Amino acid sequence: MSLKAFKRALWVYHLNTGSCNGCDIEILAVLTPRYDVERFGIRLVGTPRHADVLLVTGPVIKQMVPRVKRIYAQTPDPKVVMVIGNCGSEGGVFYESYNLAGPIDQIIPVTVYVPGCPPRPEAIIEGVAKAWVKLEQLEQQGVL
Amino acid sequence: MLNLLGIDNPLELAVIIVGSFILAPVFGMLYRGIDRKLVARMQGRIGPPIIQPFRDIRKLLMKENIIPDGAIQWLFTAAPFIALIASALLLLYIPLFGRGALLGGTGDAILVLYLLIIPSLAFVLGGFASSSPYATVGAQREMVLMMSYEFPLAVVIVTLASRIGLVTNANPFMLATIAANPIWNLVGPLGIVGALILVFTLIVVTIGEAAKVPFDIAEAETEIAGGLLVEYSGRNLSLFYLADIIKAFAMVSLVVALFFPYNLSPLVGIGIPVLAGIVDGLFFLIKVFVVMFLSITLIRTAMARFKISQVSYIYIIAMTLIALVGSILIGIDLLVF
């Protein structure tokens, strides 16, 4: 099967691992009439079982580690993980804080990083476009 | 076989089979896409392309199909198939594209009422079988919703059939009989008001049947994370997605069959059978679009979700009373004129 179908029907699940809510509000801004990602077929879904893309925000506090792993496992393959914001990418203002289990890529494999504190909605949409490219590369390598 | 179905012409039979098994699901999906596009435009967005539902289903089919550990496996897997098959069965009993229904000679409106329950019941079974607390809450809500909208729906159909039964000897519950004697031709001014009230009731029931805002308490993504379907993924989810689309199309076709069974070709005087069939089919699609726009798209954009306690009240008390007023008006109309 071709991944062409995938590119135009990505369903997104939003996972907050202890974020300050800045990035989460920018994710909501992506869905508003001004940016309207539904025109690309991107939908925010309420459960990881329906998701193709995990949008992870926040620096992963220690209590979230088993939950993050579980939600990653609950998402059906093929899937892509996108980190939104500086905190998830490398710790941000919480860098080396005592209650963190490290940035997200130490817990689950990450495909796309979108830096920014918080990133602009345009940057998030560009990140999703990068995720499409990644899915296509995976297909060419015969992984999927 | 042909005589059993009451259709003599093999060509006619082929047309009806293609209509109910291929055209109806395809147009159901197109209408879902148009619905999403229109909602987006009304919210000031651009919206997805109208073929988006096809892309969604194609994508879902290539996803992994997960069955959770705690689920009752056979029931969890069977529920999507039951939902899809029962929805497709509905299309056999409801007249589509201006033709009779394939099995219209053997089943009446009461059977359609029962068949309408089965897809919802399959959703409920799937929800309970998936052993997720969210899905269980969603399944309970769906059951409450199901029991609530049956009553006003029954009032509408019984009123129609009892009025039509006065002017014909044929079984008034048959959708073909209802199509042959449209309610608007039988009643006076008072009765037309009553019939309009019944149409309003049926439109509100359609929203509940299709589980759309403001009656989407069973799915309620913002509070119970997708409700019934919370554990479904991949192929199973796509089957539910398709069943939902077909059921909405069937329900709207039922509204059209009960209240607007007119065909365009006799009115404009087209005699050639093939051309008349095409004109009637297109006219049917327009009727379905209008009803779907009024009942699903417009209200979905204009309203927020009701509370779970309000939903039962609206259907069991308010809508039933409104439907009874409509049926009493039709009764008074009978006495006066």
Coordinates of C-alpha atoms in Angstrom, one line a residue, chain B residues 60-322:
Chain B
L60 CA -7.3 3.3 8.6
L61 CA -7.1 0.2 6.5
M62 CA -3.3 0.2 6.5
K63 CA -3.0 0.8 10.2
E64 CA -2.2 -1.9 12.8
N65 CA -5.4 -3.5 14.2
I66 CA -4.9 -3.7 17.9
I67 CA -7.1 -5.9 20.2
P68 CA -6.6 -4.8 23.8
D69 CA -5.6 -7.5 26.3
G70 CA -8.6 -7.0 28.6
A71 CA -11.1 -7.1 25.7
I72 CA -13.5 -10.0 25.0
Q73 CA -11.8 -10.9 21.7
W74 CA -14.5 -12.4 19.6
L75 CA -17.1 -9.8 20.5
F76 CA -14.6 -7.0 20.1
T77 CA -13.8 -8.2 16.6
A78 CA -17.4 -9.1 15.6
A79 CA -19.0 -5.8 16.7
P80 CA -17.7 -3.7 13.7
F81 CA -18.9 -6.4 11.2
I82 CA -22.3 -6.5 12.8
A83 CA -22.6 -2.7 12.7
L84 CA -21.6 -2.6 9.0
I85 CA -23.8 -5.5 7.9
A86 CA -26.8 -4.2 9.8
S87 CA -26.3 -0.7 8.3
A88 CA -26.1 -2.2 4.8
L89 CA -29.2 -4.3 5.5
L90 CA -31.1 -1.0 6.1
L91 CA -30.3 0.0 2.6
L92 CA -32.2 -3.0 1.3
Y93 CA -35.5 -2.0 3.0
I94 CA -35.4 1.8 2.4
P95 CA -36.3 3.1 -1.1
L96 CA -33.2 4.8 -2.6
F97 CA -32.7 6.9 -5.8
G98 CA -36.4 7.2 -6.5
R99 CA -36.8 3.4 -7.0
G100 CA -38.4 0.8 -4.7
A101 CA -36.3 -0.9 -2.1
L102 CA -34.8 -4.3 -3.1
L103 CA -36.6 -6.1 -0.3
G104 CA -39.3 -3.5 0.0
G105 CA -42.0 -6.0 -0.7
T106 CA -41.1 -8.1 2.4
G107 CA -40.4 -5.5 5.1
D108 CA -42.2 -2.5 6.3
A109 CA -41.4 0.6 8.4
I110 CA -41.7 -1.3 11.6
L111 CA -38.9 -3.6 10.4
V112 CA -36.8 -0.6 9.5
L113 CA -37.4 0.7 13.1
Y114 CA -35.9 -2.5 14.5
L115 CA -33.1 -2.6 12.0
L116 CA -32.1 0.9 12.9
I117 CA -31.4 -0.3 16.5
I118 CA -29.0 -3.0 15.5
P119 CA -26.0 -0.8 14.4
S120 CA -26.3 1.2 17.6
L121 CA -26.5 -2.1 19.5
A122 CA -23.3 -3.3 17.8
F123 CA -21.6 0.0 18.8
V124 CA -22.7 -0.7 22.4
L125 CA -21.5 -4.3 22.3
G126 CA -18.1 -3.2 20.9
G127 CA -17.9 -0.5 23.6
F128 CA -18.6 -3.0 26.4
A129 CA -16.3 -5.7 25.0
S130 CA -13.3 -3.3 24.8
S131 CA -13.2 -3.2 28.7
S132 CA -12.1 0.4 28.7
P133 CA -13.9 2.6 31.3
Y134 CA -14.3 5.4 28.7
A135 CA -15.9 2.9 26.2
T136 CA -18.2 1.5 28.9
V137 CA -19.4 5.0 29.8
G138 CA -19.9 5.7 26.1
A139 CA -21.8 2.4 25.7
Q140 CA -24.2 3.2 28.6
R141 CA -24.8 6.7 27.1
E142 CA -25.5 5.2 23.7
M143 CA -28.1 2.8 25.2
V144 CA -29.8 5.7 27.0
L145 CA -29.9 7.7 23.8
M146 CA -31.2 4.7 21.8
M147 CA -34.1 4.2 24.3
S148 CA -34.9 7.9 24.3
Y149 CA -35.3 8.5 20.5
E150 CA -37.3 5.4 19.8
F151 CA -40.5 6.9 21.3
P152 CA -40.8 10.0 19.2
L153 CA -39.8 8.1 16.1
A154 CA -42.5 5.5 16.8
V155 CA -45.1 8.3 17.3
V156 CA -44.2 9.8 13.9
I157 CA -44.4 6.5 12.0
V158 CA -47.6 5.3 13.7
T159 CA -49.3 8.6 13.0
L160 CA -48.3 8.5 9.3
A161 CA -49.4 4.9 8.9
S162 CA -52.8 5.4 10.7
R163 CA -53.7 8.4 8.5
I164 CA -52.6 6.7 5.3
G165 CA -54.4 3.5 6.4
L166 CA -57.7 5.5 6.1
V167 CA -57.4 6.0 2.4
T168 CA -56.0 2.7 1.2
N169 CA -56.5 -1.0 1.7
A170 CA -52.8 -1.8 1.3
N171 CA -50.6 -2.3 4.4
P172 CA -50.1 1.3 5.5
F173 CA -46.8 0.5 7.2
M174 CA -45.2 -0.4 3.8
L175 CA -42.9 2.3 2.6
A176 CA -44.2 1.7 -0.9
T177 CA -47.8 2.5 0.3
I178 CA -46.5 5.6 2.1
A179 CA -44.8 6.6 -1.1
A180 CA -47.9 6.1 -3.1
N181 CA -50.0 8.2 -0.7
P182 CA -47.9 11.2 0.4
I183 CA -49.3 12.7 3.6
W184 CA -49.3 16.2 2.2
N185 CA -51.9 15.2 -0.4
L186 CA -54.3 13.7 2.2
V187 CA -54.6 16.4 4.8
G188 CA -56.0 19.9 5.0
P189 CA -54.3 23.1 6.3
L190 CA -54.4 22.0 9.9
G191 CA -53.0 18.6 9.0
I192 CA -50.2 20.2 7.0
V193 CA -49.1 22.0 10.2
G194 CA -49.3 18.7 12.1
A195 CA -47.2 17.0 9.4
L196 CA -44.6 19.8 9.5
I197 CA -44.3 19.2 13.3
L198 CA -43.8 15.5 12.6
V199 CA -41.0 16.4 10.0
F200 CA -39.4 18.5 12.7
T201 CA -39.5 15.6 15.2
L202 CA -38.1 13.2 12.6
I203 CA -35.2 15.6 11.9
V204 CA -34.3 15.9 15.6
V205 CA -34.5 12.1 15.8
T206 CA -32.1 11.8 12.8
I207 CA -29.5 13.8 14.7
G208 CA -29.7 11.4 17.5
E209 CA -29.6 8.3 15.2
A210 CA -26.5 9.7 13.5
A211 CA -25.0 10.5 16.9
K212 CA -24.0 14.1 15.9
V213 CA -23.8 17.3 18.0
P214 CA -25.8 18.2 20.0
F215 CA -26.7 14.5 20.7
D216 CA -23.2 13.0 20.5
I217 CA -23.0 12.2 24.2
A218 CA -21.8 8.7 23.4
E219 CA -18.7 9.9 21.6
A220 CA -18.1 13.2 23.3
E221 CA -14.4 13.5 22.4
T222 CA -13.8 16.3 24.9
E223 CA -15.1 14.5 28.0
I224 CA -14.8 10.7 27.4
A225 CA -12.1 10.7 24.7
G226 CA -14.1 9.3 21.8
G227 CA -16.4 7.1 24.0
L228 CA -17.5 3.9 22.4
L229 CA -14.7 3.7 19.9
V230 CA -11.9 4.6 22.3
E231 CA -10.1 1.2 22.0
Y232 CA -10.7 0.6 18.2
S233 CA -8.0 1.1 15.7
G234 CA -7.1 0.2 12.1
R235 CA -9.5 -2.0 10.2
N236 CA -12.1 -2.3 12.9
L237 CA -12.3 1.5 13.3
S238 CA -12.7 1.9 9.5
L239 CA -15.6 -0.6 9.6
F240 CA -17.3 1.5 12.3
Y241 CA -16.5 4.7 10.4
L242 CA -18.2 3.2 7.3
A243 CA -21.2 1.8 9.3
D244 CA -21.8 5.3 10.8
I245 CA -21.7 6.9 7.4
I246 CA -24.1 4.3 5.9
K247 CA -26.5 4.5 8.8
A248 CA -26.7 8.3 8.6
F249 CA -27.4 8.0 4.8
A250 CA -30.1 5.4 5.5
M251 CA -31.7 7.4 8.2
V252 CA -31.9 10.5 6.0
S253 CA -33.3 8.3 3.1
L254 CA -35.9 7.1 5.6
V255 CA -37.0 10.7 6.3
V256 CA -37.1 11.3 2.5
A257 CA -39.1 8.1 2.0
L258 CA -41.6 8.9 4.7
F259 CA -42.3 12.6 4.0
F260 CA -40.9 13.5 0.5
P261 CA -41.5 10.4 -1.7
Y262 CA -42.1 12.5 -4.8
N263 CA -40.3 11.9 -8.0
L264 CA -39.4 14.6 -10.5
S265 CA -39.9 12.7 -13.8
P266 CA -43.8 12.5 -13.7
L267 CA -44.0 16.2 -12.9
V268 CA -41.8 17.4 -15.8
G269 CA -43.2 14.6 -18.0
I270 CA -40.1 12.6 -18.9
G271 CA -41.3 9.3 -20.5
I272 CA -38.0 7.5 -21.4
P273 CA -37.3 5.0 -18.6
V274 CA -33.5 5.4 -18.5
L275 CA -33.7 9.2 -18.5
A276 CA -36.5 9.3 -16.0
G277 CA -34.4 7.0 -13.7
I278 CA -31.4 9.3 -13.9
V279 CA -33.5 12.4 -13.2
D280 CA -35.2 10.7 -10.3
G281 CA -31.9 9.5 -8.9
L282 CA -30.4 13.0 -9.0
F283 CA -33.6 14.5 -7.5
F284 CA -33.3 11.9 -4.7
L285 CA -29.7 13.0 -4.0
I286 CA -30.9 16.6 -3.8
K287 CA -33.6 15.7 -1.4
V288 CA -31.2 13.7 0.8
F289 CA -28.7 16.6 0.7
V290 CA -31.3 19.1 1.9
V291 CA -32.5 16.9 4.7
M292 CA -28.9 16.1 5.7
F293 CA -27.9 19.8 5.6
L294 CA -30.9 20.8 7.8
S295 CA -30.7 17.9 10.3
I296 CA -26.9 17.3 10.6
T297 CA -24.7 20.0 9.2
L298 CA -26.6 23.2 10.2
I299 CA -27.4 22.1 13.7
R300 CA -24.0 20.6 14.3
T301 CA -22.4 24.0 13.6
A302 CA -25.0 26.0 15.5
M303 CA -25.2 24.1 18.8
A304 CA -23.0 22.7 21.5
R305 CA -23.5 19.3 23.1
F306 CA -26.4 18.8 25.5
K307 CA -25.8 17.4 29.0
I308 CA -26.5 13.7 29.3
S309 CA -29.6 14.4 31.5
Q310 CA -31.0 16.9 29.0
V311 CA -30.8 14.5 26.1
S312 CA -33.2 11.9 27.6
Y313 CA -35.5 14.7 28.6
I314 CA -35.5 16.3 25.2
Y315 CA -36.4 13.1 23.5
I316 CA -38.7 11.3 25.9
I317 CA -40.7 14.3 27.2
A318 CA -40.2 17.3 24.8
M319 CA -40.0 15.6 21.4
T320 CA -42.6 13.0 22.2
L321 CA -45.0 15.8 23.3
I322 CA -44.3 17.8 20.2

